Tab-separated table of N, CA and C in Angstrom:
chain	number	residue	atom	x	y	z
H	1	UNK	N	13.748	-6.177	-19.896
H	1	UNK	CA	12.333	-5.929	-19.666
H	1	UNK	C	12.105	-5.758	-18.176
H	2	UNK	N	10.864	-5.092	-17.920
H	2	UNK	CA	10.612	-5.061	-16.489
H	2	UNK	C	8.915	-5.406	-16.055
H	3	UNK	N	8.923	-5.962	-15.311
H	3	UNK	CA	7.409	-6.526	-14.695
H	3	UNK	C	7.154	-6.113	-13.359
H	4	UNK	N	5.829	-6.005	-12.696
H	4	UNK	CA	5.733	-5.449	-11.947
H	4	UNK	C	4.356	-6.518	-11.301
H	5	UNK	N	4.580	-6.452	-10.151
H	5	UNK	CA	2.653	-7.160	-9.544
H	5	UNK	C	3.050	-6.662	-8.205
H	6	UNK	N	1.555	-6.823	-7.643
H	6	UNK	CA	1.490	-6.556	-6.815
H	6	UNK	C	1.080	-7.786	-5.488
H	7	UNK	N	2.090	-7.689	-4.706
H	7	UNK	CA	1.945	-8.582	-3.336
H	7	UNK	C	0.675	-9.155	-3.457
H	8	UNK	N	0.092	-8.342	-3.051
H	8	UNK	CA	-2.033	-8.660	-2.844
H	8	UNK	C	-2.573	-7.598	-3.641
H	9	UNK	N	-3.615	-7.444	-4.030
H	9	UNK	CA	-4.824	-7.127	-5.174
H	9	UNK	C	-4.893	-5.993	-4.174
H	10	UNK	N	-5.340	-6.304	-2.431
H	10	UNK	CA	-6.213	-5.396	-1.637
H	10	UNK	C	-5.544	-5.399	-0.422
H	11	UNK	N	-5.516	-4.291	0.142
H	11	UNK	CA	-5.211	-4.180	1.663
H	11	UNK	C	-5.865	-2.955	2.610
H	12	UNK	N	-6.431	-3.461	4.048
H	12	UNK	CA	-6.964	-2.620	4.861
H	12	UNK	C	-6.163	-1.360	5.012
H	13	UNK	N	-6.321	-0.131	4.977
H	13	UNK	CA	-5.906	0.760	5.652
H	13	UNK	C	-4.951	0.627	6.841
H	14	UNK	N	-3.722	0.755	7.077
H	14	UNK	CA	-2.953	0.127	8.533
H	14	UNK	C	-2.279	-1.724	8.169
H	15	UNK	N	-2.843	-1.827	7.054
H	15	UNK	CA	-1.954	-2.481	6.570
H	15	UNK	C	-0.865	-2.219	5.779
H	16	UNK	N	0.105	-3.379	4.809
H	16	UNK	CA	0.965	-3.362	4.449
H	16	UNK	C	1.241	-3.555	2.756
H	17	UNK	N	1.270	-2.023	2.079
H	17	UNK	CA	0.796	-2.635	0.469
H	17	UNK	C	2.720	-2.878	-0.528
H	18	UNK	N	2.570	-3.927	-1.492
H	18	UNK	CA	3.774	-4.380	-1.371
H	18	UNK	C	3.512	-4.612	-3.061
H	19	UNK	N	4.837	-3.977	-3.760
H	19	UNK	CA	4.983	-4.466	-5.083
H	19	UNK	C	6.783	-4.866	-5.527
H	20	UNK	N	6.470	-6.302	-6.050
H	20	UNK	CA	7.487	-6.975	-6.533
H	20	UNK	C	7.671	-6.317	-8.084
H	21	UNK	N	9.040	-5.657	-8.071
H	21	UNK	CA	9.658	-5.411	-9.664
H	21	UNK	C	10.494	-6.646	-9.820
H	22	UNK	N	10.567	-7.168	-11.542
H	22	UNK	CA	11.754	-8.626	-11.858
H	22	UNK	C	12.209	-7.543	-13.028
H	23	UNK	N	13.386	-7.520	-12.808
H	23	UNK	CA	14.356	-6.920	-14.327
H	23	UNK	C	15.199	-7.825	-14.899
H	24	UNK	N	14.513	-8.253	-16.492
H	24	UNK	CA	15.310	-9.607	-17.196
H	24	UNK	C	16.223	-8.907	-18.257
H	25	UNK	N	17.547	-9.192	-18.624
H	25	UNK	CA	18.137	-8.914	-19.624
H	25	UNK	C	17.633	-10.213	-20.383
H	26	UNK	N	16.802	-9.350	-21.418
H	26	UNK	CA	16.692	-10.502	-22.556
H	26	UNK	C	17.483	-10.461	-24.119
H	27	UNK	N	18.610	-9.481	-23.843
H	27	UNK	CA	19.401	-9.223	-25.562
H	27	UNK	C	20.255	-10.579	-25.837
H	28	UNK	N	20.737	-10.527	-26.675
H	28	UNK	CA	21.834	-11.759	-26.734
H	28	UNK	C	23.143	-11.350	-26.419
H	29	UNK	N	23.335	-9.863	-26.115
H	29	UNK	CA	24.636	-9.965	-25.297
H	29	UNK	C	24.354	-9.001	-24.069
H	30	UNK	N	25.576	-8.982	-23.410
H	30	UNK	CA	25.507	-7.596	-22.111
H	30	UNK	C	24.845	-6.416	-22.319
H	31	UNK	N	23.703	-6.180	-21.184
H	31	UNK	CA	22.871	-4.806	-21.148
H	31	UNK	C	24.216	-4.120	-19.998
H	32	UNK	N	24.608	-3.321	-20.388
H	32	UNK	CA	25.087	-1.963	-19.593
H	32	UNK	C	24.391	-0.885	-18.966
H	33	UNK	N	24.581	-1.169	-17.354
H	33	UNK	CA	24.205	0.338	-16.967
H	33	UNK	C	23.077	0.143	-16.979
H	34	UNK	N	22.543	-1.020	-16.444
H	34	UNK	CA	21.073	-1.209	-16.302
H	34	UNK	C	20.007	-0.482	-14.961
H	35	UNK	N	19.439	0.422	-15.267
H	35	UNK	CA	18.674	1.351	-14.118
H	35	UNK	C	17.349	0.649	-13.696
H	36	UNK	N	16.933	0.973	-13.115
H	36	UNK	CA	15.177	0.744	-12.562
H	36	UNK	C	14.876	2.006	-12.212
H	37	UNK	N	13.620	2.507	-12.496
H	37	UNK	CA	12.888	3.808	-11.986
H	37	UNK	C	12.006	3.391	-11.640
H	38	UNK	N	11.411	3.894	-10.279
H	38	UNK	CA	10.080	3.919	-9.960
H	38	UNK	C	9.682	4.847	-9.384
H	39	UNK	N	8.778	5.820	-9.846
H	39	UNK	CA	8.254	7.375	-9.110
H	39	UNK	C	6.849	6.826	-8.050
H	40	UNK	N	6.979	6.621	-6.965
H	40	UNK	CA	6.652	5.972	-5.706
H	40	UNK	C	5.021	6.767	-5.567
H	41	UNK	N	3.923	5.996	-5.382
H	41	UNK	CA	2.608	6.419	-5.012
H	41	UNK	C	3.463	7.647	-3.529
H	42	UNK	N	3.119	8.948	-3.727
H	42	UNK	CA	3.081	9.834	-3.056
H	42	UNK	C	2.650	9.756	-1.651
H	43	UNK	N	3.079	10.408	-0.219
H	43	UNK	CA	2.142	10.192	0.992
H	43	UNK	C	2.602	9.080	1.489
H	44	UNK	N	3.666	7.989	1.330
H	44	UNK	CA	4.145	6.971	2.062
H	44	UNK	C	5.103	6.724	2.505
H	45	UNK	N	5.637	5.970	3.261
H	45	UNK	CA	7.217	5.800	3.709
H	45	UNK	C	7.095	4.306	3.159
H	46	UNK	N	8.124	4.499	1.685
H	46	UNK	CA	8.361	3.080	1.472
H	46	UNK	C	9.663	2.476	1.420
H	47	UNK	N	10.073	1.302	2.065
H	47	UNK	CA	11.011	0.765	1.466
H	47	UNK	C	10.932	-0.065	0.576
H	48	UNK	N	12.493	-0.472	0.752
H	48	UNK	CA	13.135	-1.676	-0.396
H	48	UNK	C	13.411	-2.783	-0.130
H	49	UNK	N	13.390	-3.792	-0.212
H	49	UNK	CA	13.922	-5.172	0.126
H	49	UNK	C	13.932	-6.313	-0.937
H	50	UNK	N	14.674	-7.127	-0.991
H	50	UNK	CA	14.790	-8.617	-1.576
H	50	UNK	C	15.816	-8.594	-2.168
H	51	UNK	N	16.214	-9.667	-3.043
H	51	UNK	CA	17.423	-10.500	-3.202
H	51	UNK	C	18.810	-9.407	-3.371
H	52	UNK	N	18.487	-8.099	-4.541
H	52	UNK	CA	18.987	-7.553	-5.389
H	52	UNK	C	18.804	-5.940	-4.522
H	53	UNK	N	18.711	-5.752	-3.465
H	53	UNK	CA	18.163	-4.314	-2.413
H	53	UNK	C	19.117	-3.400	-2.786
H	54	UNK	N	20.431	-3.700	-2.385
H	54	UNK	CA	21.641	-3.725	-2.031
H	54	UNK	C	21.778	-2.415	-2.963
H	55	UNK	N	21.134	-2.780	-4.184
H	55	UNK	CA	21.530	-2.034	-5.717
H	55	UNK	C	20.879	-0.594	-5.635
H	56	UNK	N	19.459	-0.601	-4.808
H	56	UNK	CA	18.249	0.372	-4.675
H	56	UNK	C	18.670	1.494	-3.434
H	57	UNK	N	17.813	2.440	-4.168
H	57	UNK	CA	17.438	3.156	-2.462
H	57	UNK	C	16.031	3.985	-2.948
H	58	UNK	N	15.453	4.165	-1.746
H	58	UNK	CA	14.617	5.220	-1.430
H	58	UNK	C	14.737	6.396	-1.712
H	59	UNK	N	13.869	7.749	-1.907
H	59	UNK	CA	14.273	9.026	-1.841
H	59	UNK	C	13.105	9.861	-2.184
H	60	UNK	N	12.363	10.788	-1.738
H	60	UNK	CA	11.705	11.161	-2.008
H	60	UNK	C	10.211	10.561	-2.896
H	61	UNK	N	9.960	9.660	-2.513
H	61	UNK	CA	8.925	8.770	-2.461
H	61	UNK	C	9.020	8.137	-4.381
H	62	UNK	N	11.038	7.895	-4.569
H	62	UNK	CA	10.609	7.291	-5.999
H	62	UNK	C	12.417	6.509	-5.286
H	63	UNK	N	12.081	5.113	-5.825
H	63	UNK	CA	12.671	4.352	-6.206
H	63	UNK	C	13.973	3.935	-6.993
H	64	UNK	N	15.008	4.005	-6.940
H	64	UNK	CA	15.993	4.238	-7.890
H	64	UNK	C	17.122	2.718	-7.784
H	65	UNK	N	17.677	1.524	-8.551
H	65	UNK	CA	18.265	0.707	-8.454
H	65	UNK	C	19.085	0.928	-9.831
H	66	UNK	N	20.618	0.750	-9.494
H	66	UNK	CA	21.391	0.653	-10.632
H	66	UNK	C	22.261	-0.376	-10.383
H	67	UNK	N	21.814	-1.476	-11.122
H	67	UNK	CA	22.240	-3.030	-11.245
H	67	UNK	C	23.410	-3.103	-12.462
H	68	UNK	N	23.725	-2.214	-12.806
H	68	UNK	CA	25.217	-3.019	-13.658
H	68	UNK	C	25.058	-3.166	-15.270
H	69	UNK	N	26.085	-3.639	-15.416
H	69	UNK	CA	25.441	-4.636	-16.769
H	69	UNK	C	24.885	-6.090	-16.558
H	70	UNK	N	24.023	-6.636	-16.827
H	70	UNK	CA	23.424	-7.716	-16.828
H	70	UNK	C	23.547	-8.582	-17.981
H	71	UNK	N	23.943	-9.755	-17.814
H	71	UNK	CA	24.505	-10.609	-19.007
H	71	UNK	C	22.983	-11.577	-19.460
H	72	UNK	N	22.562	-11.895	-20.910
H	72	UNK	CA	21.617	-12.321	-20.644
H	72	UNK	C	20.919	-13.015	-20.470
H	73	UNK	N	19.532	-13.173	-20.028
H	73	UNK	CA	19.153	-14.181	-19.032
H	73	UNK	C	19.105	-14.361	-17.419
H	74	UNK	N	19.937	-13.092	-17.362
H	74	UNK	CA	20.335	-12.816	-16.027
H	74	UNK	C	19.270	-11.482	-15.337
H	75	UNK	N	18.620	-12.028	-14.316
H	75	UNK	CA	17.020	-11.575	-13.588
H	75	UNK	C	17.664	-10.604	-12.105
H	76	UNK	N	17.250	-9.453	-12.309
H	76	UNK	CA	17.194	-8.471	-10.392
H	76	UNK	C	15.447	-8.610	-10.182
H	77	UNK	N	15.305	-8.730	-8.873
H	77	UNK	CA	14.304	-9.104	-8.356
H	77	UNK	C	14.567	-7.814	-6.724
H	78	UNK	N	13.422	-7.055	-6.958
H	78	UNK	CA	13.379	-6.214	-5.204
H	78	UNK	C	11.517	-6.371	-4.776
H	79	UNK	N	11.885	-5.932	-3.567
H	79	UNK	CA	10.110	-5.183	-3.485
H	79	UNK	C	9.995	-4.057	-3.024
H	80	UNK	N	9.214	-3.347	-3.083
H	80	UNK	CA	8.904	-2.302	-2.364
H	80	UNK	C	7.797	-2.182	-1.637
H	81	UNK	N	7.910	-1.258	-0.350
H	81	UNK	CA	6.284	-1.852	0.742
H	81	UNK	C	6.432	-0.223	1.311
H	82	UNK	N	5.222	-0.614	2.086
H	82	UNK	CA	4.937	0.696	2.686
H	82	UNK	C	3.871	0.673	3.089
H	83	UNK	N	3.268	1.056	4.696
H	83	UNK	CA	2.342	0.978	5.311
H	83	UNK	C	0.936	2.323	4.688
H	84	UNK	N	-0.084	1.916	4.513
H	84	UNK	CA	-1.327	2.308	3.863
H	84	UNK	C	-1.812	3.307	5.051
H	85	UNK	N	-2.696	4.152	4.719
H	85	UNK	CA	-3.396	4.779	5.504
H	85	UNK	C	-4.350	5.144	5.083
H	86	UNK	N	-5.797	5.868	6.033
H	86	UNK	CA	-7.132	5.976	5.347
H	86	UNK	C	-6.967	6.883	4.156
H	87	UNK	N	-5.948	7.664	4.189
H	87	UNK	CA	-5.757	8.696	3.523
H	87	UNK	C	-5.164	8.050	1.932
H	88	UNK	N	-4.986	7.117	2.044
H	88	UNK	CA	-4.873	6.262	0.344
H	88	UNK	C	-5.781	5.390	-0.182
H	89	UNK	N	-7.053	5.659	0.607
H	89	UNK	CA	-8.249	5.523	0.395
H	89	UNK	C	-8.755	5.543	-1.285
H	90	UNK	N	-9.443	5.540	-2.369
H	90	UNK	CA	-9.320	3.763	-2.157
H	90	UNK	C	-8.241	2.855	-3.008
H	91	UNK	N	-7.757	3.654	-3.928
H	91	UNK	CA	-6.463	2.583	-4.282
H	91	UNK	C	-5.100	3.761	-4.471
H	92	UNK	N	-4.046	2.918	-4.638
H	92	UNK	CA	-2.801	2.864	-5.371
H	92	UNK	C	-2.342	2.821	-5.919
H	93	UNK	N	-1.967	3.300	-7.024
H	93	UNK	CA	-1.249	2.646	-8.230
H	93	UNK	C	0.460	2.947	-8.723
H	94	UNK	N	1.000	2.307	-9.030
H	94	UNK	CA	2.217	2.459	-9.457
H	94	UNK	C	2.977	1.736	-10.882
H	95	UNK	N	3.930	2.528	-11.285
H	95	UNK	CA	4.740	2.237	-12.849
H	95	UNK	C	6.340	2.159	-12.535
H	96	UNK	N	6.797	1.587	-13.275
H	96	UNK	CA	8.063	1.656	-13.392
H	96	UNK	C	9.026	1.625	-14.431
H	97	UNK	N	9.891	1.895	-14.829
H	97	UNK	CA	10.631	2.057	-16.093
H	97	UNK	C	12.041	1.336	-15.997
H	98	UNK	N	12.565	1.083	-16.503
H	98	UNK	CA	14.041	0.555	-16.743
H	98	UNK	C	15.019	1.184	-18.018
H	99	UNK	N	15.853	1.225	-18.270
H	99	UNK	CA	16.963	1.924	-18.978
H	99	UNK	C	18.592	1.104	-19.002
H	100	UNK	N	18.849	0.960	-20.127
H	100	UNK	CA	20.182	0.351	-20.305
H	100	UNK	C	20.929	1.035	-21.627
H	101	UNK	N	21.875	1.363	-21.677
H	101	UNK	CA	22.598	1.922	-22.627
H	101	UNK	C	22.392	0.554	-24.045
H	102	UNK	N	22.430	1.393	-24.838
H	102	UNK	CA	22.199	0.766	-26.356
H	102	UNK	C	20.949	-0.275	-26.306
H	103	UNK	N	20.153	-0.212	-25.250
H	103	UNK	CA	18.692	-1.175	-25.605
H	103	UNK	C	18.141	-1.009	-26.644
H	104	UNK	N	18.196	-2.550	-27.265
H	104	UNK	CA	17.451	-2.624	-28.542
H	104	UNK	C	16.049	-2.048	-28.890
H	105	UNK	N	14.925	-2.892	-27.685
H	105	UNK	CA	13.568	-3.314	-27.752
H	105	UNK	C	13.126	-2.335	-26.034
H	106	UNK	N	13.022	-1.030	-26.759
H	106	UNK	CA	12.826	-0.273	-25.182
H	106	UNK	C	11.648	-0.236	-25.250
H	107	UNK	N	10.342	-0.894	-26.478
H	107	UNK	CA	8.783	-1.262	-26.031
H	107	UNK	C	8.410	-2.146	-24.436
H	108	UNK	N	9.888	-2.910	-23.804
H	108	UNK	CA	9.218	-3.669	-23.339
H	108	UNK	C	10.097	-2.596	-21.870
H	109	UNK	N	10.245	-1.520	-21.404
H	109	UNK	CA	11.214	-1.433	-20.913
H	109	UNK	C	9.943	-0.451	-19.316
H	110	UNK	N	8.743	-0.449	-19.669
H	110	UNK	CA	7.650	0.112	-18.533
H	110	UNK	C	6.809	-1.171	-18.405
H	111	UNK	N	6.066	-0.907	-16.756
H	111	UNK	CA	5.269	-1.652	-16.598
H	111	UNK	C	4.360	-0.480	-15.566
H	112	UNK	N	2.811	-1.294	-15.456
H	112	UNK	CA	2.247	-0.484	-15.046
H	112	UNK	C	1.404	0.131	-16.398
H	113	UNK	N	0.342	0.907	-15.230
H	113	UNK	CA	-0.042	0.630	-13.654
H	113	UNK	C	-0.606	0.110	-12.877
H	114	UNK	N	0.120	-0.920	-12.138
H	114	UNK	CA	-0.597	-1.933	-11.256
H	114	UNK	C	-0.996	-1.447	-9.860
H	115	UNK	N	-2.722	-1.528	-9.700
H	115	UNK	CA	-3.557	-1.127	-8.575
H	115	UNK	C	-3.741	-1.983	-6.887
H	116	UNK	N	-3.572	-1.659	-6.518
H	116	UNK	CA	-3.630	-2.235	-5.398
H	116	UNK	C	-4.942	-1.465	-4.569
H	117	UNK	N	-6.189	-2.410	-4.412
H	117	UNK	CA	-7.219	-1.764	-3.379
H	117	UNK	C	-6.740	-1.233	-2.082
H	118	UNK	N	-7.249	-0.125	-1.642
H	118	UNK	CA	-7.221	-0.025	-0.297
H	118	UNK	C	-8.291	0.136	0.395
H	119	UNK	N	-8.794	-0.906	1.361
H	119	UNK	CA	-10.010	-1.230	1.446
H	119	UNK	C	-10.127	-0.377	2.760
H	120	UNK	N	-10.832	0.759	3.126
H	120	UNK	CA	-11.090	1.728	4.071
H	120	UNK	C	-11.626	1.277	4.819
H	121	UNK	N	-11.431	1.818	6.398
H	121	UNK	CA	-12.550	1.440	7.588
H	121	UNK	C	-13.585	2.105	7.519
H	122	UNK	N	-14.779	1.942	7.674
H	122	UNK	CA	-16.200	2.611	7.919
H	122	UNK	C	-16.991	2.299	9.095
H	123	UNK	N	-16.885	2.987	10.375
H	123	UNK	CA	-16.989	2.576	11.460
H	123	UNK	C	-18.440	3.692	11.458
H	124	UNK	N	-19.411	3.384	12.882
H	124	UNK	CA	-21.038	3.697	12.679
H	124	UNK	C	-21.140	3.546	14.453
H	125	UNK	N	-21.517	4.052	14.924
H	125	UNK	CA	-22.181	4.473	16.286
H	125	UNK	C	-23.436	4.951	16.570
H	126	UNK	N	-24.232	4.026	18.072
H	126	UNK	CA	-25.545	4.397	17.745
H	126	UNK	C	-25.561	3.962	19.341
H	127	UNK	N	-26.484	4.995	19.676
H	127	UNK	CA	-26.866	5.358	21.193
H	127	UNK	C	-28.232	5.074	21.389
H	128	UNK	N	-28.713	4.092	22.216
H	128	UNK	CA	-30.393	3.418	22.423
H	128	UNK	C	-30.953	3.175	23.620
H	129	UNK	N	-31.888	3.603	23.709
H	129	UNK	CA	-32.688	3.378	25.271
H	129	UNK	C	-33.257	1.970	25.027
H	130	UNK	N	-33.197	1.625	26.108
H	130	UNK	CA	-33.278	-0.007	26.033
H	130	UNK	C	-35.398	-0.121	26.315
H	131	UNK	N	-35.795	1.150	26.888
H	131	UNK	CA	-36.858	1.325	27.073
H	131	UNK	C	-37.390	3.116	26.588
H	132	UNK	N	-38.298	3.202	26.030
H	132	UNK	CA	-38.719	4.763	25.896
H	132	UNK	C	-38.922	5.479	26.816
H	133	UNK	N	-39.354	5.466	27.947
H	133	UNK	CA	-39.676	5.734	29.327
H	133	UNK	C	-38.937	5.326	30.288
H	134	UNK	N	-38.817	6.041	31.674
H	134	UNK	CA	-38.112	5.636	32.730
H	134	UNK	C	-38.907	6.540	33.331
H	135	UNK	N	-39.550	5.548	34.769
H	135	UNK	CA	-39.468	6.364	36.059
H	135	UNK	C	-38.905	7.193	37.227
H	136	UNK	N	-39.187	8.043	37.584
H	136	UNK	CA	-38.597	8.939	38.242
H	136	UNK	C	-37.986	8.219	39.476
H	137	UNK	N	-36.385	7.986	39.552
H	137	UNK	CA	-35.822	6.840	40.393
H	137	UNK	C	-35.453	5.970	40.045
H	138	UNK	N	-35.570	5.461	39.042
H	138	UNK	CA	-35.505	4.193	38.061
H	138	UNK	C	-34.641	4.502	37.206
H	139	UNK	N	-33.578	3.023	36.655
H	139	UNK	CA	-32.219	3.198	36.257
H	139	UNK	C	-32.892	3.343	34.862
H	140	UNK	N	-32.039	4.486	33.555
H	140	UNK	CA	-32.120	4.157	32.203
H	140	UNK	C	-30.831	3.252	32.321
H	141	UNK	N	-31.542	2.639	30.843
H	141	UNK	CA	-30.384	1.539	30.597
H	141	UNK	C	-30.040	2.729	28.759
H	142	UNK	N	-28.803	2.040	28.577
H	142	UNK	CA	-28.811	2.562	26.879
H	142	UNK	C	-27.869	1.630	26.611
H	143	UNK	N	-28.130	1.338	25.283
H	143	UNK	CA	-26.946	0.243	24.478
H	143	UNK	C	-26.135	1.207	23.690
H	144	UNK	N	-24.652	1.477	23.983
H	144	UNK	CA	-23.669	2.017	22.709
H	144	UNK	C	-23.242	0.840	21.697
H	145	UNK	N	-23.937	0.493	20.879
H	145	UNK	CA	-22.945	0.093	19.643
H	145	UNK	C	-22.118	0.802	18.710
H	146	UNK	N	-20.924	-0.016	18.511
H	146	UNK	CA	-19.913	0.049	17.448
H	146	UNK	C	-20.097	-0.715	16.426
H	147	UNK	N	-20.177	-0.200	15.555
H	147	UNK	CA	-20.002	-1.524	14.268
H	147	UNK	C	-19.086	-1.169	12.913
H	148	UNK	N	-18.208	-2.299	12.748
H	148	UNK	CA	-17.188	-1.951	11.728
H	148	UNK	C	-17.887	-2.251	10.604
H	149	UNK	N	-18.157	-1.410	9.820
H	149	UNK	CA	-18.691	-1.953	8.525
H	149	UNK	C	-18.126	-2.000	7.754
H	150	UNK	N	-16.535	-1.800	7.411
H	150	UNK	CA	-15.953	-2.199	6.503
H	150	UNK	C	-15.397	-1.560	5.241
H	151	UNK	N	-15.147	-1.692	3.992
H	151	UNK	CA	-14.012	-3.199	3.892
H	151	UNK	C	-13.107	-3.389	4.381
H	152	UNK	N	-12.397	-2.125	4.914
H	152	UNK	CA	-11.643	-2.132	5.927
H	152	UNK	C	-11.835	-2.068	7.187
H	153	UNK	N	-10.467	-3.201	7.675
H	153	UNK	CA	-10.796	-3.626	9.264
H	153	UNK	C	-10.673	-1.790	9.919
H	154	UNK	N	-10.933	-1.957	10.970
H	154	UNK	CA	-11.069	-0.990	12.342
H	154	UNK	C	-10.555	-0.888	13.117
H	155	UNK	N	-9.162	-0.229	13.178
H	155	UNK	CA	-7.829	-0.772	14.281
H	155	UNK	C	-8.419	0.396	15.051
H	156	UNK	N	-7.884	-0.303	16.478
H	156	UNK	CA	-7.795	0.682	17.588
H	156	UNK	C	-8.772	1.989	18.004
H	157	UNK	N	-10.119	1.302	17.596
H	157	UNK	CA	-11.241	2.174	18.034
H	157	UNK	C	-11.942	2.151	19.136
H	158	UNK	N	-12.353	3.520	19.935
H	158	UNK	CA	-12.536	4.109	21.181
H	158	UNK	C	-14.174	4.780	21.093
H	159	UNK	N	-14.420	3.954	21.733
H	159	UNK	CA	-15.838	4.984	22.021
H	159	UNK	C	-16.312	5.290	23.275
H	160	UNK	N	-17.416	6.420	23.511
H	160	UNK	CA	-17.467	6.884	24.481
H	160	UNK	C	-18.236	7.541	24.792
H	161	UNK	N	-19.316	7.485	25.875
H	161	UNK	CA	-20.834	8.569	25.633
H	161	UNK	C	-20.715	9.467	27.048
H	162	UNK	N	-21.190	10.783	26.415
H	162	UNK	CA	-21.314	11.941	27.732
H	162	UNK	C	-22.320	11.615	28.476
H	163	UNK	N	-22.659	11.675	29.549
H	163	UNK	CA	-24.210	11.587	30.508
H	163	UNK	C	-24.587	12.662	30.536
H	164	UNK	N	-25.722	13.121	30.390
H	164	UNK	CA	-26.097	14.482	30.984
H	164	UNK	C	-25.662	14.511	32.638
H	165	UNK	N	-24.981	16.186	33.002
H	165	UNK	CA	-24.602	15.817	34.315
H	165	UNK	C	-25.471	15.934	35.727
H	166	UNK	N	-27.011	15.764	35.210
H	166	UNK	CA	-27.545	15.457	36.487
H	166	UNK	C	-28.017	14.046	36.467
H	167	UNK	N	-27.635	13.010	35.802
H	167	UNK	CA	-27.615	11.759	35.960
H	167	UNK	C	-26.885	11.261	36.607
């Protein structure tokens, strides 16, 4: 069988979205030639990591681990991650499949699809005279606010106002 969750439910944009696969041989004797598939949310650079990596690789944004025969009772455990961008705005989702020569019970052999939020930045700018009027000689003042509104945080934002150039 194969299971799937996900690290966290939600992650900001510029964060880090992460799903744990567990592959159990549950027959009463040796699974042969036991595979993992996973056709990878599109648009990311993901890797592989944890106990069982070794078995996996990357490739064209799908997932591929070939663990052996597995005797049973006997569990592969990886993750896969990959940094988010606004552009996976607002979720993720991903499936995975498994395959073993002569599997009995291949109902239990997909999981998915488990969503992962991606909570976008929504950033807002606003330019204000601190007074409606100014005298001729007399400093304007103006307030630039930024405000992150969210749900996603706001990395590395720049703002910046033109003057008219006879000020």
């Amino acid at each position: 069988s194969v299971t799937m969750t996900a690290a966290s439910g939600s992650v900001s944009a510029g964060g880090t979205a992460a799903y744990d696969l567990t592959v159990t041989a549950n027959g009463p004797g040796p699974s042969p030639a036991v595979t993992l598939l996973d056709t990878l949310p599109s648009g990311l650079f993901w890797s592989v990591s944890g106990t069982h990596s070794a078995a996996c690789f990357v490739a064209n944004s799908a997932l591929s681990c070939n663990f052996g025969t597995l005797n049973p009772g006997e569990i592969r455990t990886v993750r896969v991650s990959a940094p988010v961008l606004a552009a996976s705005c607002p979720t993720i989702q991903n499936s995975a499949t498994i395959s073993a020569d002569g599997d009995a019970t291949p109902a239990n052999n997909a999981t998915g699809p488990v969503t992962i939020t991606v909570n976008c930045p929504d950033v807002s700018v606003s330019l204000l005279p601190t007074t409606l009027s100014v005298n001729a000689g007399s400093s304007a003042v103006y307030t630039l606010r930024v405000s992150g509104n969210g749900p996603g945080t706001s990395n590395n934002v720049v703002a910046s106002a033109s003057l008219h150039p006879g000020l």
